[in-house]
mmCIF file of C-alpha atoms and ligand atoms in Angstrom:
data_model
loop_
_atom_site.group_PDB
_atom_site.id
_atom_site.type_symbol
_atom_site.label_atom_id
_atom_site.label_comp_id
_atom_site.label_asym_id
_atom_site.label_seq_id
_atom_site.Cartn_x
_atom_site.Cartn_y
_atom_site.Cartn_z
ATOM 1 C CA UNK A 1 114.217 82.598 141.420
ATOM 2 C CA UNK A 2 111.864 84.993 139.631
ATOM 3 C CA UNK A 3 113.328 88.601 138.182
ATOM 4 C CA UNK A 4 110.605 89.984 140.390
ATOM 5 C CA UNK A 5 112.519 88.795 143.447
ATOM 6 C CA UNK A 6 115.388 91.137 142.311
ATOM 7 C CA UNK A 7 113.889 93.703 141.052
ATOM 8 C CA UNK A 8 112.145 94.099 144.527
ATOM 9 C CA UNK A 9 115.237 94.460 146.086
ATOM 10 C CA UNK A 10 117.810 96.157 143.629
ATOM 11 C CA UNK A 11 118.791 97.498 140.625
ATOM 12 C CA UNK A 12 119.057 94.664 137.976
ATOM 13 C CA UNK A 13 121.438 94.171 135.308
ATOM 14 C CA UNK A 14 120.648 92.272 132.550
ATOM 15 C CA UNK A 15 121.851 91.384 128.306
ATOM 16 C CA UNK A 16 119.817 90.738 125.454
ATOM 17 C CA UNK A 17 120.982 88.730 122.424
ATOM 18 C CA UNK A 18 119.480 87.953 119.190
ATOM 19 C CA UNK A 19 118.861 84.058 117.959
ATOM 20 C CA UNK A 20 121.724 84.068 115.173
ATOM 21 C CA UNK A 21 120.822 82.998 111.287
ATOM 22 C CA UNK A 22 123.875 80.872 110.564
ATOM 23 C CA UNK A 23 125.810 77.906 112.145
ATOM 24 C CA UNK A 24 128.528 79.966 112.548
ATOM 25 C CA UNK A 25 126.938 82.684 114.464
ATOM 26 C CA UNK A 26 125.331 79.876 116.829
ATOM 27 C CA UNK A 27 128.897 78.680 117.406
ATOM 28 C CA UNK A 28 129.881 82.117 118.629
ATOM 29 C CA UNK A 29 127.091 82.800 120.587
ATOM 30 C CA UNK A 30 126.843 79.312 122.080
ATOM 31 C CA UNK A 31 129.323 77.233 121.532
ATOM 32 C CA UNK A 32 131.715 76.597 124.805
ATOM 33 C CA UNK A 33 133.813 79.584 125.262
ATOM 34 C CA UNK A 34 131.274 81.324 122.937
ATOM 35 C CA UNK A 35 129.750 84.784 123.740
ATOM 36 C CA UNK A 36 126.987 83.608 126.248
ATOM 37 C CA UNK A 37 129.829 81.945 128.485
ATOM 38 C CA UNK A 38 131.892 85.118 128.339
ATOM 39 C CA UNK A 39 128.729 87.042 129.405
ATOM 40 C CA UNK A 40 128.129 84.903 132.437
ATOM 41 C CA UNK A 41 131.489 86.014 133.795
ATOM 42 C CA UNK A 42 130.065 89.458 134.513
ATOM 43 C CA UNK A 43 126.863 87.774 136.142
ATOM 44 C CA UNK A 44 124.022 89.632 134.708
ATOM 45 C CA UNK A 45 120.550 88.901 136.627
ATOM 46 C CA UNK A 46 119.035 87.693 132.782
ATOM 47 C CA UNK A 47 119.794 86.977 129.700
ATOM 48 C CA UNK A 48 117.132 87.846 127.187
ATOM 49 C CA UNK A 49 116.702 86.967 123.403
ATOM 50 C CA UNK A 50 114.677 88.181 120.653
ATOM 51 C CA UNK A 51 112.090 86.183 118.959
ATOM 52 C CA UNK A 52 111.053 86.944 115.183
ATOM 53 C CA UNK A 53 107.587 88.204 114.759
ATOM 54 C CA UNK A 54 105.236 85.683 113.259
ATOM 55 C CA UNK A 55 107.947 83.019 114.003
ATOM 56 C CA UNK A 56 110.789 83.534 112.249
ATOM 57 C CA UNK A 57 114.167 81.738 113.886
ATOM 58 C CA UNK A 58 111.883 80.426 116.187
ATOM 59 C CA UNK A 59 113.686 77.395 116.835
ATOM 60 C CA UNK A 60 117.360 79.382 116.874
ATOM 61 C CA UNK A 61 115.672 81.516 119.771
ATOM 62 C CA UNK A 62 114.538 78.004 122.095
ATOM 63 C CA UNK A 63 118.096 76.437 121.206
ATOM 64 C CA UNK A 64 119.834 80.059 122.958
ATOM 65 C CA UNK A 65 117.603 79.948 126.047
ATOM 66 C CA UNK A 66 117.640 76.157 126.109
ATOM 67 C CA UNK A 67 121.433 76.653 126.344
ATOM 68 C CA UNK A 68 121.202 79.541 129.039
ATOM 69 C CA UNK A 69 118.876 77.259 130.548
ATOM 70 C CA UNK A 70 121.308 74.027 131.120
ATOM 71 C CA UNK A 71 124.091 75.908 131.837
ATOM 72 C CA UNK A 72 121.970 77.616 135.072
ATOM 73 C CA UNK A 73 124.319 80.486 135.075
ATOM 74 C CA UNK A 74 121.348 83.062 134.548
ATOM 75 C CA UNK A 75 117.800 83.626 134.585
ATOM 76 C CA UNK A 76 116.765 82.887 130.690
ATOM 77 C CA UNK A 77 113.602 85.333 129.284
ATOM 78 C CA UNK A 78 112.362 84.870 126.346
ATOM 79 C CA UNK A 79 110.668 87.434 123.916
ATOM 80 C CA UNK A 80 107.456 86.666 122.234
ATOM 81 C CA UNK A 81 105.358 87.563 119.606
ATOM 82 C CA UNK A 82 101.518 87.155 119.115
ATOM 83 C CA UNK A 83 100.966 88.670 115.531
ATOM 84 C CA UNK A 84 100.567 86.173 112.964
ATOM 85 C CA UNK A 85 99.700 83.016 115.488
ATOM 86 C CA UNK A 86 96.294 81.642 116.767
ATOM 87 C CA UNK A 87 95.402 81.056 120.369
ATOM 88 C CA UNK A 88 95.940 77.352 120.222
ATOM 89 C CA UNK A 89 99.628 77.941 118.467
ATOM 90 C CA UNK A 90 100.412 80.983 121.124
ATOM 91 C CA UNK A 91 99.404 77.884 123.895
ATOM 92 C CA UNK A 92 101.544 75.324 122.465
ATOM 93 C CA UNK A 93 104.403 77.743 121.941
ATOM 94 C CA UNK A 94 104.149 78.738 125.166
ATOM 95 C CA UNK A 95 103.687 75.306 126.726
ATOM 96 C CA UNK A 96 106.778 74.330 124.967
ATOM 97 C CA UNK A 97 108.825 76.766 126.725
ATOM 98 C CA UNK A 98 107.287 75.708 130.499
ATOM 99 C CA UNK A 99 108.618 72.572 129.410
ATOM 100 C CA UNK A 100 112.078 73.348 128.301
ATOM 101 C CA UNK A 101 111.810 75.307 132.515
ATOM 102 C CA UNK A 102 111.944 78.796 130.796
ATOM 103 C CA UNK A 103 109.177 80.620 132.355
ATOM 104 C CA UNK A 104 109.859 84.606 132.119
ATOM 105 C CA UNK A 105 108.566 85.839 128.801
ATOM 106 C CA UNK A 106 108.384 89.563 127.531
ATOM 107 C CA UNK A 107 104.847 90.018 125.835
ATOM 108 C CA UNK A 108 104.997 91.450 122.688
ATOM 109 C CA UNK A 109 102.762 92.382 119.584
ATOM 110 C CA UNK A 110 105.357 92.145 117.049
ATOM 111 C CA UNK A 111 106.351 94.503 114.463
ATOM 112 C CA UNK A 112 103.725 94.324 111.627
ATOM 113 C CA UNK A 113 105.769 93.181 108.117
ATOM 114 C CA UNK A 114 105.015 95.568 105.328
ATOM 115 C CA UNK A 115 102.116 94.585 103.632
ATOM 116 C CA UNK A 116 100.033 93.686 106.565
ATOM 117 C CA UNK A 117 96.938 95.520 106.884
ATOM 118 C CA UNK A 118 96.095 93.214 110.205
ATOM 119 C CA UNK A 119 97.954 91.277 112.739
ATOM 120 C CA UNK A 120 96.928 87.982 111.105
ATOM 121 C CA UNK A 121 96.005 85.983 114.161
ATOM 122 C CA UNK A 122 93.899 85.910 117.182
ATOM 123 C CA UNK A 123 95.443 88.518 119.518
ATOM 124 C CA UNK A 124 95.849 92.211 118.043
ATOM 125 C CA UNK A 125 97.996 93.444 121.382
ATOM 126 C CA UNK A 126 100.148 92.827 123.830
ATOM 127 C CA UNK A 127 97.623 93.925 126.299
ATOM 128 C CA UNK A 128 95.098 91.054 124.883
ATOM 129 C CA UNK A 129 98.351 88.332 124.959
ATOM 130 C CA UNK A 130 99.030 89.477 128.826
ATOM 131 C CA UNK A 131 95.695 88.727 129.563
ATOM 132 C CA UNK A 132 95.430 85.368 127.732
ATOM 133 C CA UNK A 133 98.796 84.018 129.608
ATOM 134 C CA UNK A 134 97.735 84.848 132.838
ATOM 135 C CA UNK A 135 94.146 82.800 131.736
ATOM 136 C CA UNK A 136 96.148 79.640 130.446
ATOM 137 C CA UNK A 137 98.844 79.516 132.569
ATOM 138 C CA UNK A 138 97.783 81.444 135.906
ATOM 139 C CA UNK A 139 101.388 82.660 137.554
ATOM 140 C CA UNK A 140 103.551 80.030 135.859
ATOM 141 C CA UNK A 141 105.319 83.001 133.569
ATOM 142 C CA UNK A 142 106.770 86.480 134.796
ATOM 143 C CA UNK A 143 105.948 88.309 132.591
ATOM 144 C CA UNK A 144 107.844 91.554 131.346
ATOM 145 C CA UNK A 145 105.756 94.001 129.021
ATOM 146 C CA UNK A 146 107.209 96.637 126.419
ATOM 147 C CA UNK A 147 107.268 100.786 127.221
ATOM 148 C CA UNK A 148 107.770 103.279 124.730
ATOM 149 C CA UNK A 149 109.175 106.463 126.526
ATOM 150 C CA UNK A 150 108.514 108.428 123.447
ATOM 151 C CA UNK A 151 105.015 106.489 122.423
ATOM 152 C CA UNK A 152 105.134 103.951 120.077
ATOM 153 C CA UNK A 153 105.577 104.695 116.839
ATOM 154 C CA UNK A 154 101.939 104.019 115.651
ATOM 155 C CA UNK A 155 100.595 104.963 118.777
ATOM 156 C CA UNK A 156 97.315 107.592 118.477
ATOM 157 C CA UNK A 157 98.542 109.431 121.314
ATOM 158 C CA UNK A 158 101.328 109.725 124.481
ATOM 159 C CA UNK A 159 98.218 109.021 126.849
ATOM 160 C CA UNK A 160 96.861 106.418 124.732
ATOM 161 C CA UNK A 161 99.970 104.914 125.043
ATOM 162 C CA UNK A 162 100.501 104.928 128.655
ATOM 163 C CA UNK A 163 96.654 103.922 129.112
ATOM 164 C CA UNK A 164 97.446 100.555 127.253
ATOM 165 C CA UNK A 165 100.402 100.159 129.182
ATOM 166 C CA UNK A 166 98.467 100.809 132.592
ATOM 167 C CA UNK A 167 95.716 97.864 130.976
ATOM 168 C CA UNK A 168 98.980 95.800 130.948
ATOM 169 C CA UNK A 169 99.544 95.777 134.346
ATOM 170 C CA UNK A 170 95.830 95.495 135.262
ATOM 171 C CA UNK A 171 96.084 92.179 133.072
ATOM 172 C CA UNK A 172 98.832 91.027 135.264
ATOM 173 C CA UNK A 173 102.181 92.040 134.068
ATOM 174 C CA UNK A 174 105.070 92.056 136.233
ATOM 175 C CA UNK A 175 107.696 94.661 134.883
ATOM 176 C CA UNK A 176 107.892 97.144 131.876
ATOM 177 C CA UNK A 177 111.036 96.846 129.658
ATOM 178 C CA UNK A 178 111.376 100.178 127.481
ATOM 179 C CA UNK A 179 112.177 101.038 124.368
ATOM 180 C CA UNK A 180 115.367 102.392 123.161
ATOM 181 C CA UNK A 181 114.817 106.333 124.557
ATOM 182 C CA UNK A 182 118.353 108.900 123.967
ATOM 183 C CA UNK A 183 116.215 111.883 124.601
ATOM 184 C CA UNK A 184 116.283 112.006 128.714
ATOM 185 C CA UNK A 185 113.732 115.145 129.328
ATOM 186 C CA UNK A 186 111.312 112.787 127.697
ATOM 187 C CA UNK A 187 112.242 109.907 129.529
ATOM 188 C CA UNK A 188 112.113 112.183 133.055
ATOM 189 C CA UNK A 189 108.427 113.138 131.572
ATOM 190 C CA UNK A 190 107.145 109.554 130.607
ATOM 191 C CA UNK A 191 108.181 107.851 133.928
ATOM 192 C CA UNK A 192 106.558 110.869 136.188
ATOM 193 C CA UNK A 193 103.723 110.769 133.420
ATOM 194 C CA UNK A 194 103.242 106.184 133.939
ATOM 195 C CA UNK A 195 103.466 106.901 137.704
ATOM 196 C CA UNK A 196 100.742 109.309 137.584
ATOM 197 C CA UNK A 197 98.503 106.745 135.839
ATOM 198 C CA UNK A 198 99.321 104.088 138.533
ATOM 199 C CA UNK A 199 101.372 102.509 136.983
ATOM 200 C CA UNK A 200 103.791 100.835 139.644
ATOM 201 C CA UNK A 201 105.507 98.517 137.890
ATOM 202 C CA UNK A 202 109.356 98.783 137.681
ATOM 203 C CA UNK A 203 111.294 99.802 134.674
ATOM 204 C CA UNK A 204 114.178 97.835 133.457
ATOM 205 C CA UNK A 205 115.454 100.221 130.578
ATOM 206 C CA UNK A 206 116.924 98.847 127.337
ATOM 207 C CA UNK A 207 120.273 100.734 126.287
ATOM 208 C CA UNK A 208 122.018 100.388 122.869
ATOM 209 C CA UNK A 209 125.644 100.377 123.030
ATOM 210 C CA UNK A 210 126.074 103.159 120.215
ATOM 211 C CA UNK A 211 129.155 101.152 118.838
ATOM 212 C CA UNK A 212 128.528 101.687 114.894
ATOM 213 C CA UNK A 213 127.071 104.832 112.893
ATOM 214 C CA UNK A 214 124.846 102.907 110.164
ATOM 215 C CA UNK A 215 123.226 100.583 113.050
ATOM 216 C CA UNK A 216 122.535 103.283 115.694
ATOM 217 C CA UNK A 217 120.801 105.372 112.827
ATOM 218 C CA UNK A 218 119.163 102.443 111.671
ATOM 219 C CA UNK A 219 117.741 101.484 114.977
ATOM 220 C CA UNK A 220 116.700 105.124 115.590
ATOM 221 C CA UNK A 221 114.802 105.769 112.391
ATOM 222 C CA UNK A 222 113.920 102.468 110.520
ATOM 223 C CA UNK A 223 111.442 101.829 112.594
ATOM 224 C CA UNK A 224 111.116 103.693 116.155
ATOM 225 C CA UNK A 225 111.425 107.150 115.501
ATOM 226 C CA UNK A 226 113.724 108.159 117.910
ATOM 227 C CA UNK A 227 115.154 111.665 119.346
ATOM 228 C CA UNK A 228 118.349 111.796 118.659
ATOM 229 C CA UNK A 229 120.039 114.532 121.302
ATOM 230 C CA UNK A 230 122.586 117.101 119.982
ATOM 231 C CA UNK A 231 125.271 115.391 121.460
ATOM 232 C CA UNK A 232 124.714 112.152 120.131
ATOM 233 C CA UNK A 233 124.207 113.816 116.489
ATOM 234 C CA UNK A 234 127.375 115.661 116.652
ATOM 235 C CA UNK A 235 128.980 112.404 117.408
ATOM 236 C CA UNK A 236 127.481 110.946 113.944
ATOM 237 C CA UNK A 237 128.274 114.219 112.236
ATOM 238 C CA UNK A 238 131.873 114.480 113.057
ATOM 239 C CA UNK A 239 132.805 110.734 112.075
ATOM 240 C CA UNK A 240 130.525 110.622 109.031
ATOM 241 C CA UNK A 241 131.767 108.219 106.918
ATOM 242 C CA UNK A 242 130.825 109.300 103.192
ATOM 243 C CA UNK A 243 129.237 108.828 100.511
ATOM 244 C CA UNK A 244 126.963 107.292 103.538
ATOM 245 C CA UNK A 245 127.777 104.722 106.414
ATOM 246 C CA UNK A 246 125.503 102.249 105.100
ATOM 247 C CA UNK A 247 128.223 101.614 102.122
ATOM 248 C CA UNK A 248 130.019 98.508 103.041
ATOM 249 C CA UNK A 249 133.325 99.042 100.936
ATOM 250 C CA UNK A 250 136.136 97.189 101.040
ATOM 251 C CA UNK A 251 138.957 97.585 103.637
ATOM 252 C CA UNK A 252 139.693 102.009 103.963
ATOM 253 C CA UNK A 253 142.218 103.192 106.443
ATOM 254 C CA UNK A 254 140.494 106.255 106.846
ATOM 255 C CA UNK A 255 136.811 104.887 107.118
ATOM 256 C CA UNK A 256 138.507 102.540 109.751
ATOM 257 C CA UNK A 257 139.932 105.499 111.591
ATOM 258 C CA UNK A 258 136.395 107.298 111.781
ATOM 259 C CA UNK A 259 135.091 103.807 112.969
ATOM 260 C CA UNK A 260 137.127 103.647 115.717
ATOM 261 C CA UNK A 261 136.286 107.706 116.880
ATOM 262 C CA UNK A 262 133.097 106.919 116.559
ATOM 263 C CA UNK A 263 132.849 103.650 118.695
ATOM 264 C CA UNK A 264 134.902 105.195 121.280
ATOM 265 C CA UNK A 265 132.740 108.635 121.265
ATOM 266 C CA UNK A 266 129.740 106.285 121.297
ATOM 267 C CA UNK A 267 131.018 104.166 124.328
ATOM 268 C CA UNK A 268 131.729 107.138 126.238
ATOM 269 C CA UNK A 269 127.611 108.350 125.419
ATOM 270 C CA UNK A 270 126.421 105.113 126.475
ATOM 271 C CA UNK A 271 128.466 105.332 130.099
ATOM 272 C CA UNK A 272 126.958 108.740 130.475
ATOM 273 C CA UNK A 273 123.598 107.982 129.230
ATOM 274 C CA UNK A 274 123.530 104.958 131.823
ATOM 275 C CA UNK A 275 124.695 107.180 134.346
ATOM 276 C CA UNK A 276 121.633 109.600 133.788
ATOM 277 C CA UNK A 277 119.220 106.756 133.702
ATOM 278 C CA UNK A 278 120.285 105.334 136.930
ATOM 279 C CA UNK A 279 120.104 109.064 138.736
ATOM 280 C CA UNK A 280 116.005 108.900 137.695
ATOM 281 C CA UNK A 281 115.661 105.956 139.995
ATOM 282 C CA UNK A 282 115.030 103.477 137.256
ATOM 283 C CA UNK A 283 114.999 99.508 138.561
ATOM 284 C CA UNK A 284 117.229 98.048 135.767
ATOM 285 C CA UNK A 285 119.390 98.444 133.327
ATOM 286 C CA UNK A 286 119.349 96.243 130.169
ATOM 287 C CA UNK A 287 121.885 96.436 127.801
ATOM 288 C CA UNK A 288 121.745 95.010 123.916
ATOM 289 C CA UNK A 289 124.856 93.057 123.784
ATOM 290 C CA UNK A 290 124.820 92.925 119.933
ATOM 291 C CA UNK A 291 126.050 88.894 120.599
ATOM 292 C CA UNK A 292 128.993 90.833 121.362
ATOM 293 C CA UNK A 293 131.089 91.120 124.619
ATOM 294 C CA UNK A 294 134.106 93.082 124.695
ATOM 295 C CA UNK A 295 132.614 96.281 124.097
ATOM 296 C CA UNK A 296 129.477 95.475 126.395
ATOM 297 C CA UNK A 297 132.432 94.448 129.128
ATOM 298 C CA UNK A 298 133.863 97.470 128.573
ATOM 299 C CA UNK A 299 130.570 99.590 129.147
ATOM 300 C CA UNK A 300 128.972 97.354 132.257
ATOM 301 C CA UNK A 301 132.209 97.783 133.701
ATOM 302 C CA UNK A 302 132.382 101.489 133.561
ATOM 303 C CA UNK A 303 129.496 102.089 134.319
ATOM 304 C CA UNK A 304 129.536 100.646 137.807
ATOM 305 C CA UNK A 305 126.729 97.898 136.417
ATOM 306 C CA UNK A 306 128.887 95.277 138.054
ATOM 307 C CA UNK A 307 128.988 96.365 141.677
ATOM 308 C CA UNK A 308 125.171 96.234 141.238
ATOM 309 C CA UNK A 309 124.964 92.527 142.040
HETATM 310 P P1 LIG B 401 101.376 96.919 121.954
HETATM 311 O O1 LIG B 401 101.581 97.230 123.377
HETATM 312 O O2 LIG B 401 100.297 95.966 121.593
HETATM 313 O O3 LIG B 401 101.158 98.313 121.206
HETATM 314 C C1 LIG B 401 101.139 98.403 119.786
HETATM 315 C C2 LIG B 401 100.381 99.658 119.375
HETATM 316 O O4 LIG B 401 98.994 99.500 119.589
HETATM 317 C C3 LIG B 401 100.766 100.917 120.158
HETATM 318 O O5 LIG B 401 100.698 102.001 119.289
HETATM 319 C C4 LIG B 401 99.703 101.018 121.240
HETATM 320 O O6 LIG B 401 99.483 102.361 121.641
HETATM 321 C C5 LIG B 401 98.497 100.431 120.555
HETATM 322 N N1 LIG B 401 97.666 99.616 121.473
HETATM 323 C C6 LIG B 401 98.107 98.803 122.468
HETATM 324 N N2 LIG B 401 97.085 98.161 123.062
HETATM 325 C C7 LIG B 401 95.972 98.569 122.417
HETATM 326 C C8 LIG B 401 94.583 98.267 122.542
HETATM 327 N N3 LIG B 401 94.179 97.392 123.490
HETATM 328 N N4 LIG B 401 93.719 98.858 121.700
HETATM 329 C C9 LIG B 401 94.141 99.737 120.749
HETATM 330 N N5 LIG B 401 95.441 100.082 120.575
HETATM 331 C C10 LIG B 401 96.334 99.506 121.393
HETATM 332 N N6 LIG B 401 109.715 92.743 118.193
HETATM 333 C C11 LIG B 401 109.939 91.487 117.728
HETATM 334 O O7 LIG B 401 109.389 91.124 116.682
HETATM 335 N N7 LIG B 401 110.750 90.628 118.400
HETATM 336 C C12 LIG B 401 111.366 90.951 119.556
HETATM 337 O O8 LIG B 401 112.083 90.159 120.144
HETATM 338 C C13 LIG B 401 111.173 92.263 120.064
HETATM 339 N N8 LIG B 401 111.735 92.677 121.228
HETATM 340 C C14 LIG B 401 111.436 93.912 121.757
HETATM 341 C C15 LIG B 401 111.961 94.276 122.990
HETATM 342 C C16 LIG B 401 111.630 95.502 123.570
HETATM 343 C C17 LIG B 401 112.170 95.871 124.928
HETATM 344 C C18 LIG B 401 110.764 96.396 122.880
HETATM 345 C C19 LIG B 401 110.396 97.717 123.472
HETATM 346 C C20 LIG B 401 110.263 96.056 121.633
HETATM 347 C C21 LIG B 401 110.577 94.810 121.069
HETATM 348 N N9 LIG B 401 110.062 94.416 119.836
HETATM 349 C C22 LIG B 401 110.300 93.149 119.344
HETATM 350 C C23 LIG B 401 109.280 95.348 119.033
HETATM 351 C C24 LIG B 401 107.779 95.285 119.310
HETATM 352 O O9 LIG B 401 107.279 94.031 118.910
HETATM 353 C C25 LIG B 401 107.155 96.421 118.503
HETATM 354 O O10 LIG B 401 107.480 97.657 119.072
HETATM 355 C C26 LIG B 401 105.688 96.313 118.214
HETATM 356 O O11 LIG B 401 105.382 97.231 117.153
HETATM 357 C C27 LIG B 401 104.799 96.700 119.388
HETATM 358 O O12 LIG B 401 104.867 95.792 120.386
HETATM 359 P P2 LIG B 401 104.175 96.138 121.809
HETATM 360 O O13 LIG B 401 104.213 94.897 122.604
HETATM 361 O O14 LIG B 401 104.727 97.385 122.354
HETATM 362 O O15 LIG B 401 102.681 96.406 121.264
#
């Protein structure tokens, strides 16, 4: 069963986790009864998991999908990287995860580390590392592909963007999963904008529970440049949690209290903003479950994302 088979004839649903640093957090995630098992209960279509550029926690990342992968509950895709890493090492990588029976991938560049005034290996682009899987390995992967609704952050312009995203398809990519995108007129613009181009392929978008204040600022501005909408700031502004969120101070009633307004402020966002995507005709939805599950429960649930399957 290939995510393309779904995605042909419904809306998918689908969770990405992160390969955890520590023993601890691989227990959680994986151990039995751990956060993967208590995701399969709500039968997503795929479980996807992050893969450090130039191969950090590589091995964390095959032990996660090697798990999803034995326990056959879910398609397993994994995310991969081609900064930093020759041909030959991309091949091997790659060959490794054929062997282990996970064959959906979601191409990546990478995120350049500061410092880097090149991408340190053979392939410069995700476009270039499309093209080179389909060479080596034919049809063997499905292969997912990264959208920016807003551009990407380095990107010299919106139609550059989307004309390197069109050269992804023509290289044989299957399906485009997006970048975090709050600001909806945008998103409304982009997908009329990637259709346009002739671009057909379908769009699972990636949602971020907004659950915390200091992580859904961080993942807006560290690195992605993201809108934020009115709403979303008034949300931040009327639980700000001073001096600054990003202070991790010992146990406060109050900062609690404004924790707990803002995660259930942020919950209700998410619902709605799923709820918008899903009216644009989108052909997935894939949420970041944080390796968490209650909250993501919560938010699937509500959000009809369920009744989907
Ligand atoms: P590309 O598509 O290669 O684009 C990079 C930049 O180069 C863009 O500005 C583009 O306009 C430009 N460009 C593209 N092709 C060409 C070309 N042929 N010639 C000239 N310019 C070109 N990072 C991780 O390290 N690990 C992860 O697990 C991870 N998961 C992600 C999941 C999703 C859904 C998304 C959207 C991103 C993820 N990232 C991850 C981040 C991603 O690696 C970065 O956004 C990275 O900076 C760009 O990757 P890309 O595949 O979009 O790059």
């Amino acid at each position: 069963m290939s995510v393309m088979d779904i995605l042909d004839k419904r809306a998918a649903f689908s969770f990405e986790v992160f390969p955890p640093k520590t023993d601890a957090g691989m227990e959680k995630l994986c151990g039995e009864g751990g956060v993967l098992e208590q995701l399969y209960t709500l039968h997503p279509d795929y479980i996807s998991c992050t893969y450090g550029a130039g191969g950090t926690n590589v091995g964390k990342n095959l032990e996660v999908l090697d798990k999803i992968q034995k326990d056959g509950k879910t398609i397993g895709v994994t995310h991969f990287t081609c900064i930093g890493n020759t041909k030959e090492g991309i091949k091997e990588q790659l060959q490794t995860y054929l062997d282990h029976g996970i064959n959906h991938m979601l191409a990546l560049r990478g995120d350049l580390p500061h410092g880097w005034t090149g991408t340190g290996g053979d392939l410069h682009y995700a476009t270039e590392l499309v093209k080179f899987v389909r060479q080596e390995f034919g049809d063997k992967f499905t292969i997912a592909v990264a959208g920016s609704p807003e551009g990407h952050i380095a990107c010299r312009s919106l139609d550059a963007d989307i004309a390197f995203l069109k050269q992804k398809q023509d290289n044989g990519a299957d399906y485009i999963m997006t970048q975090l995108c709050w600001d909806m007129d945008q998103f409304r613009y982009w997908l009329d904008a990637i259709r346009a181009a002739g671009i057909w392929m379908p769009v699972d978008v990636g949602i971020m529970p907004i659950l915390d204040q200091a992580a859904t600022i961080n993942m807006a501005l560290s690195r992605n440049g993201c809108v934020m909408p009115r709403a979303l700031c008034e949300i931040i502004s009327k639980n700000w949690i001073f001096p600054n969120p990003f202070v991790k101070d010992p146990f406060d009633s109050e900062v609690e209290a404004k924790k707990a307004s803002f995660k259930a402020a942020g919950i209700e966002y998410t619902i709605n903003q799923i709820d918008e995507y899903r009216a644009c005709g989108i052909n997935g939805i894939h949420l970041y479950a944080l390796n968490k599950y209650d909250d993501v429960a919560y938010i699937a649930k509500e959000a009809g994302l369920l009744d989907l399957i």
